Coordinates of C-alpha atoms in Angstrom, one line a residue:
M41 CA 0.0 0.0 0.0
K42 CA 1.3 3.4 -1.0
A43 CA 2.4 5.8 1.8
K44 CA 0.3 8.9 2.3
S45 CA 1.6 12.2 1.3
I46 CA 1.1 15.9 2.4
F47 CA 1.6 19.1 0.6
Y48 CA 3.4 22.1 2.3
C49 CA 4.0 25.7 1.2
T50 CA 7.6 26.6 0.6
E51 CA 6.7 30.3 1.5
C52 CA 4.7 30.0 4.7
G53 CA 5.1 26.3 5.7
N54 CA 1.3 25.8 5.7
E55 CA 0.3 22.1 5.2
T56 CA -2.6 20.6 3.4
G57 CA -3.8 17.2 2.4
K58 CA -4.2 17.9 -1.3
W59 CA -2.4 19.9 -4.0
S60 CA -3.7 23.3 -4.9
G61 CA -2.4 25.9 -7.3
R62 CA -2.7 28.6 -4.6
C63 CA -1.7 28.3 -0.9
S64 CA -4.6 28.8 1.3
G65 CA -2.3 30.3 4.1
C66 CA -0.4 33.1 2.3
G67 CA -2.0 33.2 -1.1
A68 CA 1.1 32.5 -3.1
W69 CA 0.9 30.6 -6.3
N70 CA 2.7 27.4 -7.3
T71 CA 4.5 27.1 -3.9
L72 CA 2.9 23.6 -2.7
V73 CA 5.4 20.7 -2.8
E74 CA 4.8 17.2 -1.9
A75 CA 6.4 15.3 1.1
P76 CA 5.8 12.1 2.8
A77 CA 3.3 12.3 5.7
P78 CA 5.0 12.1 9.1
V79 CA 4.6 8.8 10.9
K80 CA 2.7 9.2 14.2
S81 CA 3.9 7.0 17.2
N82 CA 2.2 6.6 20.6
S83 CA 5.2 4.9 22.0
A84 CA 6.1 6.6 25.2
A85 CA 9.6 5.0 25.1
V86 CA 10.4 6.4 21.8
A87 CA 9.3 9.8 22.8
A88 CA 11.4 9.6 26.0
A89 CA 14.5 8.5 24.0
V90 CA 14.0 11.3 21.5
K91 CA 13.8 13.8 24.3
T92 CA 17.0 12.4 25.9
I93 CA 19.0 12.5 22.8
N94 CA 18.0 15.9 21.5
R95 CA 18.3 17.8 25.0
P96 CA 19.8 21.3 24.6
K97 CA 23.5 21.5 25.5
A98 CA 25.7 24.5 26.6
V99 CA 28.3 25.6 24.2
S100 CA 31.0 24.7 26.6
E101 CA 29.7 21.0 26.6
L102 CA 30.0 20.7 22.8
E103 CA 32.9 18.9 21.4
D104 CA 35.2 20.9 19.4
E105 CA 37.0 18.2 17.3
E106 CA 38.7 19.5 14.3
E107 CA 37.2 18.3 11.0
I108 CA 39.1 15.4 9.3
R109 CA 40.1 16.2 5.7
F110 CA 41.5 14.1 3.0
T111 CA 43.0 14.9 -0.4
T112 CA 40.8 14.0 -3.5
G113 CA 44.0 13.6 -5.7
V114 CA 43.0 16.7 -7.6
S115 CA 44.8 19.8 -6.4
E116 CA 42.5 22.3 -8.1
L117 CA 39.4 20.6 -6.5
D118 CA 41.1 20.6 -3.1
R119 CA 42.0 24.3 -3.5
V120 CA 38.2 25.0 -4.0
L121 CA 37.1 22.7 -1.2
G122 CA 39.4 24.5 1.1
G123 CA 42.2 22.1 1.5
G124 CA 40.4 18.8 0.7
A125 CA 37.1 16.9 1.3
V126 CA 35.7 16.8 4.8
R127 CA 34.5 13.4 6.3
G128 CA 30.7 13.5 6.9
S129 CA 30.1 16.4 4.5
L130 CA 27.7 16.7 1.6
V131 CA 29.0 18.4 -1.5
L132 CA 26.8 19.4 -4.4
V133 CA 28.4 19.6 -7.7
A134 CA 26.3 21.7 -10.2
G135 CA 26.5 22.8 -13.8
A136 CA 25.0 22.5 -17.3
P137 CA 24.7 18.9 -18.7
G138 CA 27.9 17.8 -20.4
I139 CA 30.1 20.3 -18.7
G140 CA 32.2 17.6 -17.0
K141 CA 30.7 17.0 -13.6
S142 CA 30.6 13.2 -14.0
T143 CA 34.1 13.2 -15.6
L144 CA 35.6 15.0 -12.5
L145 CA 34.0 12.8 -9.9
L146 CA 34.9 9.6 -11.8
Q147 CA 38.6 10.8 -12.0
I148 CA 38.4 11.3 -8.2
C149 CA 37.6 7.6 -7.9
G150 CA 40.9 6.7 -9.6
N151 CA 42.9 8.9 -7.3
L152 CA 41.6 7.3 -4.1
P153 CA 42.7 3.7 -4.1
A154 CA 42.6 3.3 -0.3
E155 CA 39.1 4.6 0.0
K156 CA 36.0 2.5 -0.4
I157 CA 33.8 4.4 -2.9
L158 CA 30.2 3.7 -3.9
Y159 CA 29.3 5.3 -7.3
V160 CA 25.5 5.4 -7.8
T161 CA 24.6 6.0 -11.4
G162 CA 21.0 6.9 -12.3
E163 CA 21.7 8.1 -15.9
E164 CA 24.0 5.2 -17.3
S165 CA 24.1 1.6 -16.9
Q166 CA 26.9 -0.2 -15.3
R167 CA 28.4 -1.2 -18.7
Q168 CA 28.4 2.5 -19.9
L169 CA 30.1 3.6 -16.7
K170 CA 32.7 0.8 -17.3
M171 CA 33.4 2.2 -20.7
R172 CA 33.8 5.7 -19.6
A173 CA 36.1 4.6 -16.7
T174 CA 38.2 2.7 -19.2
R175 CA 38.5 5.8 -21.3
L176 CA 39.6 7.9 -18.4
G177 CA 42.1 5.2 -17.1
V178 CA 40.1 4.5 -13.9
S179 CA 40.2 1.0 -12.9
G180 CA 40.4 -1.5 -9.9
G181 CA 40.7 -0.2 -6.3
K182 CA 37.7 -0.3 -4.1
L183 CA 35.3 1.4 -6.5
L184 CA 31.7 -0.1 -6.3
V185 CA 29.1 0.8 -9.0
L186 CA 25.4 0.7 -8.4
A187 CA 22.9 1.5 -11.2
E188 CA 19.9 2.5 -9.2
T189 CA 17.4 5.4 -9.0
D190 CA 15.3 4.3 -5.8
I191 CA 16.6 6.3 -2.8
D192 CA 15.7 3.6 -0.4
A193 CA 17.8 1.0 -2.4
V194 CA 20.7 3.4 -2.3
A195 CA 20.4 3.7 1.5
R196 CA 20.4 -0.2 1.8
A197 CA 23.4 -0.4 -0.4
V198 CA 25.2 2.2 1.9
E199 CA 24.4 0.2 5.0
D200 CA 25.5 -3.1 3.4
T201 CA 28.9 -1.9 1.8
E202 CA 29.9 0.8 4.4
P203 CA 31.8 3.1 1.9
D204 CA 33.9 5.9 2.7
V205 CA 32.8 8.1 -0.2
L206 CA 29.3 8.2 -1.8
I207 CA 28.8 9.6 -5.3
V208 CA 25.2 10.2 -6.6
D209 CA 25.0 10.8 -10.4
S210 CA 22.6 12.6 -10.5
V211 CA 20.1 13.8 -7.8
Q212 CA 17.5 14.6 -10.5
T213 CA 17.1 10.9 -11.3
M214 CA 16.6 9.7 -7.8
F215 CA 13.1 9.2 -6.4
N216 CA 11.3 8.2 -3.2
A217 CA 8.5 5.7 -3.9
A218 CA 6.4 7.3 -1.0
L219 CA 6.0 10.5 -3.2
S220 CA 3.6 10.5 -6.2
S221 CA 5.5 13.2 -8.0
A222 CA 7.9 12.4 -10.8
P223 CA 11.8 12.3 -10.3
G224 CA 13.2 15.6 -10.8
S225 CA 10.4 17.5 -9.3
V226 CA 11.0 19.9 -6.4
G227 CA 9.6 17.5 -3.8
Q228 CA 11.5 14.5 -5.0
V229 CA 14.8 16.4 -5.3
K230 CA 14.6 17.9 -1.9
D231 CA 13.5 14.6 -0.2
C232 CA 16.3 12.5 -1.9
T233 CA 19.0 15.1 -1.0
M234 CA 17.8 15.1 2.6
A235 CA 18.0 11.3 2.7
I236 CA 21.6 11.5 1.3
M237 CA 22.5 14.2 3.9
R238 CA 21.2 11.9 6.7
L239 CA 23.4 8.9 5.2
A240 CA 26.5 11.3 5.1
K241 CA 26.0 12.5 8.7
S242 CA 25.1 9.2 10.3
N243 CA 27.7 7.1 8.6
N244 CA 30.4 9.9 8.7
L245 CA 31.0 9.4 4.9
T246 CA 31.7 12.0 2.2
A247 CA 29.0 12.5 -0.2
F248 CA 29.1 14.1 -3.7
V249 CA 25.9 14.8 -5.4
I250 CA 25.5 15.9 -9.0
G251 CA 22.9 18.4 -9.9
H252 CA 22.0 19.6 -13.4
V253 CA 21.0 23.2 -14.2
N254 CA 19.4 24.6 -17.4
K255 CA 19.2 28.0 -19.1
E256 CA 16.3 29.1 -17.0
G257 CA 17.9 28.3 -13.7
A258 CA 16.2 24.9 -13.1
I259 CA 13.4 25.2 -10.5
A260 CA 14.3 21.7 -9.3
G261 CA 18.0 22.2 -9.6
P262 CA 20.7 23.3 -7.2
K263 CA 19.1 26.6 -6.2
V264 CA 16.5 24.8 -3.9
L265 CA 19.3 22.6 -2.4
E266 CA 21.9 25.1 -1.6
H267 CA 20.6 25.5 2.1
M268 CA 20.7 21.8 2.6
V269 CA 24.3 20.9 1.7
D270 CA 27.6 21.7 3.2
C271 CA 29.4 23.0 -0.1
V272 CA 28.1 24.0 -3.5
L273 CA 30.5 23.8 -6.4
Y274 CA 29.5 25.3 -9.9
F275 CA 31.2 24.1 -13.0
E276 CA 31.4 27.1 -15.5
G277 CA 32.5 27.3 -19.1
E278 CA 31.3 26.9 -22.6
Q279 CA 30.9 23.5 -24.0
S280 CA 32.4 24.7 -27.3
M281 CA 35.6 25.7 -25.4
N282 CA 38.1 23.4 -23.6
Y283 CA 38.5 25.2 -20.4
R284 CA 36.4 24.8 -17.3
I285 CA 36.2 26.8 -14.1
L286 CA 35.2 25.3 -10.8
R287 CA 33.8 27.9 -8.3
A288 CA 32.5 27.4 -4.7
A289 CA 29.3 29.2 -4.2
K290 CA 28.9 28.0 -0.6
N291 CA 31.5 26.3 1.6
R292 CA 31.0 25.6 5.4
F293 CA 34.6 24.4 5.7
G294 CA 36.5 27.0 3.6
S295 CA 36.5 30.0 1.6
T296 CA 34.2 30.7 -1.3
N297 CA 36.6 32.9 -3.3
E298 CA 39.0 30.3 -4.6
I299 CA 38.5 28.8 -8.1
G300 CA 40.0 25.8 -9.9
V301 CA 40.8 25.7 -13.6
F302 CA 40.6 22.6 -15.8
E303 CA 41.1 21.7 -19.4
M304 CA 38.9 19.3 -21.1
S305 CA 40.7 16.6 -23.3
D306 CA 39.8 13.2 -24.7
K307 CA 41.4 11.7 -21.5
G308 CA 39.2 13.7 -19.1
L309 CA 39.9 16.8 -17.2
K310 CA 43.5 18.1 -16.8
E311 CA 44.4 20.6 -14.1
V312 CA 45.6 24.0 -15.2
P313 CA 48.0 25.2 -12.4
N314 CA 48.8 28.6 -14.3
P315 CA 45.5 29.9 -15.5
S316 CA 47.0 33.3 -16.4
E317 CA 49.1 31.8 -19.2
M318 CA 46.1 29.8 -20.4
L319 CA 43.8 32.9 -20.5
L320 CA 46.5 35.0 -22.4
S321 CA 47.4 32.3 -25.0
G322 CA 46.7 33.4 -28.6
R323 CA 46.5 37.1 -27.8
P324 CA 47.0 39.3 -31.0
E325 CA 50.0 41.4 -31.3
N326 CA 49.6 45.3 -31.3
A327 CA 45.9 45.1 -31.9
P328 CA 43.6 48.1 -30.8
G329 CA 40.8 47.4 -28.4
T330 CA 42.5 45.0 -26.1
C331 CA 44.0 45.4 -22.6
V332 CA 45.1 43.0 -19.8
T333 CA 44.0 43.2 -16.1
C334 CA 44.6 41.2 -13.0
V335 CA 41.8 40.1 -10.7
M336 CA 41.9 38.2 -7.5
E337 CA 40.0 34.9 -7.2
G338 CA 40.5 34.2 -3.6
S339 CA 44.2 34.1 -2.9
R340 CA 45.0 33.6 -6.6
P341 CA 45.9 36.4 -9.0
I342 CA 44.6 35.7 -12.4
L343 CA 45.4 37.9 -15.6
A344 CA 42.5 38.2 -18.1
E345 CA 42.2 39.9 -21.4
I346 CA 39.4 42.4 -22.1
Q347 CA 38.6 43.2 -25.7
A348 CA 36.3 45.8 -26.9
L349 CA 35.1 46.9 -30.3
V350 CA 33.7 50.4 -30.9
A351 CA 32.0 50.9 -34.4
P352 CA 29.8 53.6 -35.8
G353 CA 26.2 52.9 -35.3
S354 CA 23.4 52.7 -37.8
Q355 CA 20.5 54.9 -38.1
G356 CA 21.3 56.8 -34.9
M357 CA 20.7 53.8 -32.7
S358 CA 23.6 52.6 -30.6
R359 CA 23.9 48.9 -29.5
R360 CA 25.6 47.7 -26.3
T361 CA 26.7 44.1 -25.7
A362 CA 28.8 42.8 -22.8
S363 CA 30.1 39.3 -22.3
G364 CA 32.0 38.3 -19.2
V365 CA 31.4 41.5 -17.4
D366 CA 28.2 43.0 -15.8
F367 CA 26.2 44.7 -18.5
N368 CA 25.1 47.6 -16.2
R369 CA 28.6 48.2 -15.1
A370 CA 29.7 48.4 -18.8
C371 CA 27.0 50.9 -19.5
L372 CA 28.1 53.0 -16.4
L373 CA 31.7 53.0 -17.7
L374 CA 30.6 54.1 -21.2
A375 CA 28.8 57.0 -19.6
V376 CA 31.8 58.0 -17.7
L377 CA 33.9 57.9 -20.8
E378 CA 31.4 60.1 -22.6
K379 CA 31.2 62.6 -19.9
R380 CA 34.6 62.6 -18.2
G381 CA 36.9 61.1 -20.8
G382 CA 36.0 63.2 -23.8
L383 CA 35.2 60.2 -26.0
H384 CA 31.9 60.7 -28.0
L385 CA 30.5 57.1 -27.9
N386 CA 26.9 58.0 -27.9
G387 CA 26.3 57.1 -31.6
C388 CA 28.6 54.1 -31.6
D389 CA 27.9 50.4 -31.3
T390 CA 30.0 49.0 -28.4
Y391 CA 31.0 45.3 -27.8
I392 CA 32.9 44.1 -24.8
N393 CA 34.1 40.6 -24.2
V394 CA 36.4 38.7 -21.7
V395 CA 38.5 36.2 -23.5
A396 CA 38.3 32.5 -22.7
G397 CA 34.8 32.7 -21.1
L398 CA 36.0 34.1 -17.7
T399 CA 33.5 36.2 -15.8
L400 CA 34.9 39.3 -14.1
D401 CA 32.9 40.7 -11.1
E402 CA 35.7 42.8 -9.6
P403 CA 35.9 46.7 -9.9
A404 CA 39.6 46.2 -10.5
A405 CA 38.9 45.5 -14.2
D406 CA 37.3 48.9 -14.7
L407 CA 40.5 50.7 -15.8
A408 CA 41.4 47.9 -18.3
M409 CA 37.9 48.0 -19.9
V410 CA 38.1 51.8 -20.1
L411 CA 41.5 51.6 -21.9
A412 CA 40.3 48.9 -24.2
L413 CA 37.3 51.0 -25.3
A414 CA 39.4 54.2 -25.8
S415 CA 41.9 52.1 -27.8
S416 CA 39.2 50.8 -30.1
F417 CA 37.5 54.2 -30.4
R418 CA 40.9 55.9 -31.6
D419 CA 41.9 52.6 -33.4
R420 CA 45.4 52.7 -31.7
P421 CA 46.9 49.9 -29.8
I422 CA 48.1 50.5 -26.2
G423 CA 51.0 47.9 -26.5
D424 CA 51.3 44.2 -25.7
D425 CA 53.5 44.8 -22.7
L426 CA 50.8 47.0 -20.7
A427 CA 48.4 45.9 -18.1
A428 CA 46.0 48.0 -16.1
V429 CA 44.5 47.5 -12.6
G430 CA 42.1 50.1 -11.0
E431 CA 38.4 51.0 -10.1
V432 CA 36.7 53.8 -12.0
G433 CA 34.4 56.2 -10.2
L434 CA 31.5 58.2 -11.5
T435 CA 33.5 61.3 -11.6
G436 CA 36.3 59.6 -13.6
E437 CA 38.7 59.1 -10.7
I438 CA 40.8 56.0 -10.5
R439 CA 40.5 54.4 -7.1
S440 CA 42.9 51.9 -5.4
V441 CA 42.1 48.2 -5.1
S442 CA 43.2 45.6 -2.6
A443 CA 46.2 43.2 -2.9
M444 CA 47.9 45.6 -5.3
E445 CA 51.4 44.2 -4.5
Q446 CA 50.4 40.6 -5.3
R447 CA 48.8 41.6 -8.6
L448 CA 51.8 43.6 -9.7
Q449 CA 54.0 40.5 -8.9
E450 CA 51.9 38.3 -11.2
I451 CA 51.8 40.9 -13.9
A452 CA 55.6 41.1 -13.9
R453 CA 56.0 37.3 -13.8
L454 CA 54.0 37.0 -17.0
G455 CA 56.5 39.3 -18.8
F456 CA 54.6 42.7 -18.7
R457 CA 56.9 45.8 -18.6
R458 CA 54.4 48.5 -17.8
C459 CA 51.3 48.7 -15.6
V460 CA 48.7 51.5 -15.1
I461 CA 47.6 51.8 -11.5
P462 CA 45.8 54.4 -9.4
A463 CA 47.8 57.4 -8.1
A464 CA 46.2 56.7 -4.7
T465 CA 47.9 53.4 -4.2
R466 CA 50.2 53.2 -1.2
S467 CA 53.7 54.3 -1.9
D468 CA 55.3 51.7 0.5
I469 CA 54.3 48.7 -1.7
R470 CA 57.1 46.6 -3.1
L471 CA 57.4 47.1 -6.9
P472 CA 58.7 44.1 -9.0
D473 CA 62.1 44.6 -10.7
G474 CA 61.7 45.5 -14.4
L475 CA 58.0 46.7 -14.2
Q476 CA 57.3 50.3 -14.9
V477 CA 54.3 51.7 -12.9
L478 CA 52.3 54.4 -14.4
R479 CA 50.2 56.3 -11.7
V480 CA 47.1 58.0 -12.9
R481 CA 44.4 60.1 -11.0
N482 CA 41.6 59.9 -13.6
I483 CA 40.6 58.3 -16.8
R484 CA 41.7 61.3 -19.0
E485 CA 45.2 60.9 -17.7
A486 CA 45.2 57.2 -18.2
I487 CA 43.9 57.5 -21.8
N488 CA 46.4 60.3 -22.6
A489 CA 49.2 58.2 -21.1
V490 CA 48.9 55.0 -23.1
V491 CA 46.4 55.8 -26.0
I492 CA 48.7 58.0 -28.1

C-alpha cells in the first residue's frame, strides 16, 4: 500500500492534504510541494528516547574536534574545497549537462585507491560507466558501482557496503516511492537530498551529489538545495571551449573565493596550475581594443584579457553588448567615458568581451575596460607589454584596489613591462624589478598616457 503524502507551502509552511495551485495560508501561487506524511507514534519509550538525545546543551559542553580532511588527488578541487574533502560532508556539484561533472568525480575515484567508494549512477548503466572509466584510465581499487534510482535501495546499499565516499549521479534521477510526483520535481529532489544528507552525517562518509541546471535556472536544480548541503560547487564554461572553471558558491569548511581551472581533453579533465598563461594564450599582437588586467580569485591572482570593439552605429541607434562583465557596469563606464573622458561614444555600437569565457565581477577590471574602449575608439593599440588595474568612479577618478602588490608581482611574472595603477595606491608597496608603474588620477590621464 502506498504511503500517504502531504503538501506544504515553501513560503509560509502551511500544510494541506491535497495539492492546490494557490496556498490557502499566504495566497502564493505554485508554492505547494509534496512530502511524505509524518509517521505518528504513541510509544512513550520512543518519545522519551528522543527527548533524551535531543536535549539542549551548553556551548562549553559541545565537542570541538577538528574536521578530518583528506585529499581528493586533484589539487584544483582541493583548493576550491578549502584544502580537501571533509568526512561527513555533503557536496553538491552543479553545472550544465555535459560540462564535465561526472568526468571529474569519476577521476576522483581513480585517485583514491585506499578509499571504498560507492558510485550510484541513475543516468548510465553499469556497462556504460565501465566504458567511460576505461577511457579515463580509472580501474580497480575499491570502486563499487550501483545503477539505481530508488533512494531507499541506495540507502540499503550504503548500509551493506559501508563506503567512505558516496557519489550520486545525478540527484534529478533519484526518487522516493512514497511520493507520487515524478523524479526531478521539487519535492523528489529535496526529499532525496535530505536522505543522502542523513546517510552522510550518520555514517560519517563524504557524499558528492551531481545536480544539473538549465538555461532558465532549473526550479528543481541546485538553487533549492543550497541551504541543505555543506558545499556548493559550480562548473562554469562554454562546451565549445576546452577550459572549465570550478567555483564554490557555498562552503561551510573553507573560503568561497577560490577557483579551480581545468582543461577538457579526450582523456578527461586536466588541471591548469597557471591559469593566467592559459587565458592569455593566442593574444593578438599590437591590436587596438585589447587590454590585460589582474583580478583576485580568492588568494590567486589571475590575468585576463578584455577586448572591446567600438564601431559607428546605424540609423542613430547605438547597440551595447557585454560578455564576461556586468552589463550595467559596462554601461556605467561608457557613460563616464562620454562625460569625463571626452570620447563621443553615444552614436557608436559597443561590444565588450572577456576572453576564454571568464566572468569578471571585480571593480579592479574597470580601468582595463576603459582603456580597451578608448583604444578601439581611436583605433590605436596600447602595447602588448601593458596591463591596467584600478576601479573607476562616477567622476572619472581612479580608485585603489586591494592586494595591489600581489597583482603587480603576477603581472611582472607574466612578462609585462608596464602597468597603469591608481595614483592613490600606497607608496610603500614593493614594486617588481623591471616593471614600470604609471600612476594616474583619472581616466583622462590614463587615456592620454597610453593611447597615443
